[in-house]
Coordinates of C-alpha atoms in Angstrom, one line a residue:
X1 CA -90.1 220.9 85.8
X2 CA -93.4 220.8 84.0
X3 CA -94.3 217.4 82.6
X4 CA -95.2 217.2 79.0
X5 CA -98.5 215.3 78.8
X6 CA -100.4 214.8 75.7
X7 CA -103.7 213.1 76.3
X8 CA -102.9 210.3 78.8
X9 CA -99.3 209.8 77.6
X10 CA -96.6 211.0 80.0
X11 CA -93.7 211.5 77.6
X12 CA -91.0 211.9 80.2
X13 CA -91.9 208.4 81.5
X14 CA -92.1 207.0 78.0
X15 CA -88.6 208.4 77.1
X16 CA -87.2 207.1 80.4
X17 CA -88.6 203.6 79.6
X18 CA -87.2 203.8 76.0
X19 CA -83.8 204.8 77.3
X20 CA -83.8 202.0 79.8
X21 CA -84.7 199.5 77.1
X22 CA -82.0 200.8 74.8
X23 CA -79.4 200.4 77.6
X24 CA -80.6 196.9 78.4
X25 CA -80.4 195.9 74.7
X26 CA -76.9 197.4 74.5
X27 CA -75.7 195.5 77.6
X28 CA -77.2 192.2 76.3
X29 CA -75.5 192.8 72.9
X30 CA -72.1 193.4 74.6
X31 CA -72.5 190.3 76.7
X32 CA -73.5 188.1 73.8
X33 CA -71.2 189.2 71.0
X34 CA -67.5 189.7 70.4
X35 CA -65.3 191.9 68.3
X36 CA -62.4 189.5 68.1
X37 CA -61.1 188.6 64.7
X38 CA -62.3 185.1 63.8
X39 CA -64.6 185.2 66.9
X40 CA -67.4 182.7 66.7
X41 CA -69.8 185.3 68.2
X42 CA -68.5 188.2 66.2
X43 CA -71.3 189.2 63.8
X44 CA -69.1 191.8 62.0
X45 CA -67.2 191.3 58.8
X46 CA -64.1 189.7 60.4
X47 CA -66.0 187.3 62.7
X48 CA -67.1 183.7 62.1
X49 CA -70.6 183.8 63.5
X50 CA -72.0 182.7 60.1
X51 CA -69.7 179.8 60.0
X52 CA -70.8 178.7 63.5
X53 CA -74.5 179.2 62.7
X54 CA -74.1 177.2 59.5
X55 CA -72.8 174.2 61.5
X56 CA -75.5 174.6 64.2
X57 CA -78.2 174.5 61.5
X58 CA -76.9 171.4 59.8
X59 CA -79.1 168.5 61.0
X60 CA -76.5 165.9 60.0
X61 CA -73.9 166.9 62.6
X62 CA -73.7 167.9 66.2
X63 CA -71.8 171.1 66.8
X64 CA -69.6 171.8 69.9
X65 CA -67.4 174.6 71.0
X66 CA -64.3 173.4 72.9
X67 CA -62.8 175.8 75.4
X68 CA -60.5 173.2 77.0
X69 CA -58.6 170.5 75.3
X70 CA -59.5 168.1 78.1
X71 CA -62.8 167.7 76.2
X72 CA -60.9 165.7 73.5
X73 CA -60.4 162.8 75.9
X74 CA -64.2 162.3 75.9
X75 CA -64.9 162.6 72.2
X76 CA -65.3 159.8 69.7
X77 CA -62.3 160.7 67.5
X78 CA -63.3 158.6 64.6
X79 CA -66.6 160.6 64.1
X80 CA -65.2 164.1 64.9
X81 CA -63.8 166.9 62.8
X82 CA -62.0 169.7 64.8
X83 CA -61.5 173.2 63.4
X84 CA -58.7 175.4 64.7
X85 CA -58.6 178.8 63.2
X86 CA -55.5 181.1 63.5
X87 CA -54.7 180.2 67.2
X88 CA -53.2 183.0 69.3
X89 CA -51.0 180.7 71.3
X90 CA -49.2 177.4 70.7
X91 CA -50.5 174.1 72.0
X92 CA -48.0 172.9 74.6
X93 CA -47.7 170.3 77.4
X94 CA -51.0 168.4 78.1
X95 CA -52.8 170.4 75.4
X96 CA -50.3 169.2 72.8
X97 CA -50.6 165.6 74.0
X98 CA -54.4 165.6 73.7
X99 CA -54.3 167.0 70.2
X100 CA -51.7 164.4 69.1
X101 CA -53.8 161.6 70.7
X102 CA -57.0 162.9 69.0
X103 CA -55.5 162.7 65.6
X104 CA -53.7 159.4 66.2
X105 CA -57.0 157.8 67.4
X106 CA -58.8 158.7 64.2
X107 CA -59.8 162.3 64.5
X108 CA -59.7 164.9 61.7
X109 CA -57.9 168.1 62.5
X110 CA -58.4 171.1 60.3
X111 CA -55.9 173.9 60.8
X112 CA -56.6 177.3 59.1
X113 CA -53.6 179.7 59.3
X114 CA -51.7 182.1 57.1
X115 CA -49.0 184.1 58.8
X116 CA -49.0 183.1 62.5
X117 CA -46.5 180.5 63.9
X118 CA -49.0 178.6 66.1
X119 CA -50.5 176.9 63.1
X120 CA -47.3 175.3 62.0
X121 CA -46.5 174.3 65.6
X122 CA -49.8 172.5 65.8
X123 CA -49.2 170.6 62.6
X124 CA -45.8 169.6 63.9
X125 CA -47.3 168.6 67.2
X126 CA -49.7 166.1 65.7
X127 CA -47.1 164.7 63.3
X128 CA -48.2 166.3 60.0
X129 CA -45.8 167.0 57.3
X130 CA -47.6 170.0 55.7
X131 CA -46.5 173.6 56.7
X132 CA -47.8 177.1 56.0
X133 CA -45.3 179.1 54.0
X134 CA -46.1 182.4 55.7
X135 CA -45.5 184.6 52.7
X136 CA -48.3 186.6 51.1
X137 CA -49.9 184.8 48.1
X138 CA -50.8 187.0 45.1
X139 CA -52.3 186.4 41.7
X140 CA -52.3 189.2 39.0
X141 CA -54.6 187.3 36.7
X142 CA -57.1 185.4 38.7
X143 CA -58.3 187.4 41.7
X144 CA -61.4 188.8 43.4
X145 CA -60.9 192.4 44.4
X146 CA -57.2 192.6 43.9
X147 CA -54.1 190.4 43.6
X148 CA -54.0 189.8 47.3
X149 CA -57.4 188.1 47.0
X150 CA -56.5 185.2 44.6
X151 CA -59.1 182.9 43.2
X152 CA -57.8 179.4 43.6
X153 CA -59.2 177.5 40.6
X154 CA -57.1 174.3 40.8
X155 CA -59.6 172.0 42.6
X156 CA -58.4 168.4 42.7
X157 CA -60.6 165.3 42.4
X158 CA -61.4 164.4 46.0
X159 CA -64.7 163.3 47.6
X160 CA -64.7 166.4 49.9
X161 CA -64.4 168.7 46.8
X162 CA -67.6 167.4 45.1
X163 CA -69.3 170.8 45.3
X164 CA -66.3 173.0 45.0
X165 CA -65.0 174.7 41.8
X166 CA -62.8 177.4 43.4
X167 CA -61.8 179.1 46.6
X168 CA -61.9 182.9 47.0
X169 CA -58.9 183.8 49.2
X170 CA -58.1 186.9 51.2
X171 CA -54.5 187.5 52.2
X172 CA -53.6 183.8 52.1
X173 CA -50.4 181.9 52.1
X174 CA -49.4 178.7 50.4
X175 CA -49.2 175.3 52.0
X176 CA -46.0 173.2 51.6
X177 CA -47.4 169.6 51.3
X178 CA -44.3 168.0 52.8
X179 CA -40.5 168.0 53.1
X180 CA -40.1 166.7 49.5
X181 CA -41.7 169.7 48.0
X182 CA -39.9 173.1 47.6
X183 CA -42.5 175.9 47.0
X184 CA -39.8 178.0 45.3
X185 CA -39.3 175.4 42.6
X186 CA -42.9 174.6 41.8
X187 CA -43.9 174.6 38.1
X188 CA -47.2 174.1 36.5
X189 CA -49.0 171.0 37.9
X190 CA -48.7 167.8 35.9
X191 CA -49.6 164.1 36.3
X192 CA -46.7 163.5 38.8
X193 CA -48.0 166.1 41.3
X194 CA -48.6 164.3 44.6
X195 CA -45.8 161.8 44.1
X196 CA -42.2 161.9 45.3
X197 CA -39.1 161.3 43.2
X198 CA -39.6 157.6 43.4
X199 CA -43.2 157.8 42.2
X200 CA -44.6 157.0 45.7
X201 CA -47.3 159.0 47.3
X202 CA -46.1 162.3 48.7
X203 CA -46.6 163.4 52.3
X204 CA -49.9 165.3 51.8
X205 CA -52.5 165.3 49.1
X206 CA -53.3 168.7 47.5
X207 CA -57.0 169.5 47.6
X208 CA -56.9 173.0 46.1
X209 CA -54.2 175.1 44.4
X210 CA -54.0 178.5 42.8
X211 CA -53.9 179.3 39.1
X212 CA -50.4 179.1 37.5
X213 CA -50.1 182.9 37.7
X214 CA -49.8 183.1 41.5
X215 CA -46.6 184.0 43.3
X216 CA -45.3 184.4 46.9
X217 CA -43.8 187.6 48.2
X218 CA -44.6 191.1 49.5
X219 CA -47.1 193.4 47.9
X220 CA -44.3 195.6 46.4
X221 CA -42.4 192.6 44.9
X222 CA -40.8 193.2 41.4
X223 CA -43.0 191.0 39.1
X224 CA -40.1 190.8 36.6
X225 CA -38.0 188.8 39.1
X226 CA -40.8 186.4 40.1
X227 CA -41.6 183.0 38.6
X228 CA -45.4 182.4 38.9
X229 CA -46.6 178.9 39.8
X230 CA -49.7 177.0 40.9
X231 CA -49.4 176.9 44.7
X232 CA -51.2 174.5 47.0
X233 CA -53.5 176.3 49.5
X234 CA -55.3 173.3 51.0
X235 CA -53.9 169.8 51.7
X236 CA -54.9 166.6 53.6
X237 CA -52.7 163.8 54.9
X238 CA -53.1 160.7 57.0
X239 CA -51.6 160.9 60.5
X240 CA -51.9 157.7 62.5
X241 CA -55.5 156.7 62.2
X242 CA -56.6 160.2 61.6
X243 CA -56.1 163.1 59.2
X244 CA -54.6 166.5 59.2
X245 CA -55.9 169.2 56.9
X246 CA -54.0 172.4 56.3
X247 CA -55.7 175.5 54.8
X248 CA -53.6 178.5 54.1
X249 CA -56.3 181.1 54.7
X250 CA -58.5 181.3 57.8
X251 CA -60.4 184.2 56.2
X252 CA -62.5 181.9 54.1
X253 CA -64.5 181.3 57.2
X254 CA -65.1 184.9 58.2
X255 CA -68.5 186.5 57.6
X256 CA -67.3 188.7 54.8
X257 CA -65.8 185.8 52.8
X258 CA -67.7 182.6 53.6
X259 CA -70.4 183.5 51.1
X260 CA -67.9 183.9 48.2
X261 CA -67.5 181.0 45.8
X262 CA -67.0 178.3 46.9
X263 CA -65.8 178.9 50.5
X264 CA -68.8 177.6 52.4
X265 CA -69.1 174.5 50.2
X266 CA -65.4 173.8 50.8
X267 CA -65.8 174.0 54.6
X268 CA -68.9 171.9 54.6
X269 CA -67.1 169.3 52.6
X270 CA -64.4 168.9 55.2
X271 CA -67.0 167.6 57.8
X272 CA -69.4 165.9 55.4
X273 CA -68.6 162.4 56.7
X274 CA -68.5 163.4 60.4
X275 CA -71.1 163.1 63.1
X276 CA -69.7 165.8 65.3
X277 CA -68.0 169.1 64.4
X278 CA -65.8 170.7 67.1
X279 CA -64.6 174.3 66.9
X280 CA -61.6 174.7 69.2
X281 CA -61.3 178.1 70.8
X282 CA -59.1 176.9 73.7
X283 CA -56.1 178.9 72.3
X284 CA -58.0 181.9 71.0
X285 CA -59.6 185.0 72.6
X286 CA -62.1 184.4 75.3
X287 CA -65.8 184.1 74.4
X288 CA -68.3 186.8 75.4
X289 CA -69.8 186.3 78.9
X290 CA -73.2 185.2 77.7
X291 CA -71.7 182.6 75.5
X292 CA -69.5 181.4 78.3
X293 CA -72.5 181.1 80.6
X294 CA -74.5 179.1 78.0
X295 CA -71.7 176.7 77.3
X296 CA -71.0 176.2 81.0
X297 CA -74.7 175.4 81.5
X298 CA -74.7 172.9 78.6
X299 CA -71.6 171.2 80.0
X300 CA -72.8 170.8 83.6
X301 CA -75.8 168.7 84.5
X302 CA -75.6 169.8 88.1
X303 CA -75.8 173.5 87.0
X304 CA -78.7 172.7 84.7
X305 CA -80.5 171.1 87.7
X306 CA -79.8 174.1 89.9
X307 CA -81.0 176.6 87.3
X308 CA -84.1 174.5 86.8
X309 CA -84.9 174.4 90.5
X310 CA -84.4 178.2 90.8
X311 CA -86.5 178.9 87.8
X312 CA -89.4 176.7 89.0
X313 CA -89.2 178.4 92.5
X314 CA -89.3 181.8 90.9
X315 CA -92.3 181.0 88.7
X316 CA -94.1 179.5 91.7
X317 CA -93.4 182.6 93.7
X318 CA -94.8 184.9 91.0
X319 CA -97.8 182.7 90.5
X320 CA -98.5 182.8 94.2
X321 CA -98.4 186.6 94.3
X322 CA -100.8 186.8 91.4
X323 CA -103.2 184.1 92.7
X324 CA -103.6 185.4 96.2
X325 CA -105.1 188.8 95.3
X326 CA -107.4 187.1 92.8
X327 CA -108.7 184.7 95.3
X328 CA -109.1 187.5 97.9
X329 CA -111.2 189.5 95.4
X330 CA -113.4 186.5 94.6
X331 CA -114.0 185.7 98.2
X332 CA -114.8 189.3 99.0
X333 CA -117.3 189.4 96.2
X334 CA -119.2 186.5 97.8
X335 CA -119.4 188.3 101.2
X336 CA -122.5 190.3 102.2
X337 CA -122.1 193.9 101.4
X338 CA -121.7 195.0 105.0
X339 CA -118.6 192.8 105.3
X340 CA -116.8 193.9 102.1
X341 CA -114.0 196.3 102.4
X342 CA -114.5 199.8 101.0
X343 CA -110.8 200.7 100.8
X344 CA -110.2 202.3 97.4
X345 CA -113.9 202.4 96.4
X346 CA -114.2 206.1 97.4
X347 CA -111.2 207.0 95.3
X348 CA -113.1 206.2 92.1
X349 CA -115.7 208.9 92.8
X350 CA -115.0 212.4 91.3
X351 CA -114.8 215.2 93.9
X352 CA -117.5 217.9 94.2
X353 CA -120.6 215.8 93.6
X354 CA -123.7 215.8 95.7
X355 CA -124.9 212.7 97.5
X356 CA -127.5 212.0 94.8
X357 CA -124.9 212.6 92.0
X358 CA -122.5 210.3 93.8
X359 CA -125.2 207.6 94.1
X360 CA -126.0 207.9 90.4
X361 CA -122.3 207.8 89.4
X362 CA -121.7 204.6 91.5
X363 CA -124.7 202.9 90.0
X364 CA -123.6 203.5 86.5
X365 CA -119.9 202.7 87.2
X366 CA -120.6 199.6 89.3
X367 CA -123.9 198.1 88.4
X368 CA -123.1 194.9 90.3
X369 CA -123.0 196.8 93.6
X370 CA -126.0 196.6 95.9
X371 CA -127.6 199.6 97.6
X372 CA -126.0 198.8 100.9
X373 CA -122.5 199.0 99.5
X374 CA -123.2 202.3 97.7
X375 CA -124.5 203.8 101.0
X376 CA -121.4 202.7 102.7
X377 CA -119.2 204.4 100.1
X378 CA -121.2 207.6 100.3
X379 CA -120.8 207.5 104.1
X380 CA -117.1 207.1 103.7
X381 CA -116.9 210.0 101.3
X382 CA -118.9 212.3 103.6
X383 CA -116.6 211.4 106.5
X384 CA -113.6 212.3 104.4
X385 CA -115.3 215.6 103.4
X386 CA -115.9 216.5 107.1
X387 CA -112.3 215.6 108.0
X388 CA -111.0 217.8 105.2
X389 CA -113.1 220.8 106.3
X390 CA -111.9 220.4 109.9
X391 CA -108.3 220.4 108.8

């Protein structure tokens, strides 16, 4: 096939290089990103990459992704806030024991869930009283893009809520603050909210609740048969020396929703007093290979040392390959002309020139060459010409 050459550009080769680069970029992107819902490395609308990057960019806290609950045994619970978002599987056995100990020892556990059972099981495991209702929360009066995206305007007076005026929800559920509260019998909030029948503090403190026009039920529910009420959507309670936070909508952390008022400020407020923020993915979908590799490297000093040694050896090898030819060329330039190699010199001279023309060409092209070297190149050219005619 005839190559398309324009000037000195060989377009088939350029296209081949471009294709190779495109494939390489695609492979790297697949290895470094995820498409899992709520995935920390998912850059699309349903991922939480923005949430992760927001924590990483906060100079006041140290961010860590936990893939194994054994890591909790090594953390300072009093200074740590752990986020668990819509876990795929329940925490059982040793995992459950570690989560329970983490909270009991002073850690703050934030569970974000709406309809899955694993969230409630985790709250039960650590000894919290709050539970996720599991029914769809709707609001016909105060909503974002539809009744299934309520705007929760009932923000309570709490230090964590200093910068929060509302939450913008997306297919959320309500949070039952404790066994003394029946969500089906809620009325408008009054001064006794947060207290039980004896006037004592209830099991969980409500942080945010919906407007009084919200209701629980399917999307096709008959509004004439529903009593609207202000439903809690976020609560906090003391458990042992720690705290458990229940948030009835994990979607406030996804890329499409974290920028809506005031979801990001709410999430930041939950770890405002912490030194370390843990995002627990031990019971969620696996991380992409590149992220797994980076986290494994961070967590293993021995692996870091091995990679460092290999990297230094590779750099030294490349440097040696580059330095040796350079040194050789410098040494050759210092030799008398009769001892310098002529390999390759003849290849630079155009064919079809006479000896005089060749001499003139070489003088212009290589002004640093002496006459002896030029003669040796001409001799080599003439020898090649005789050999070619003989063949």
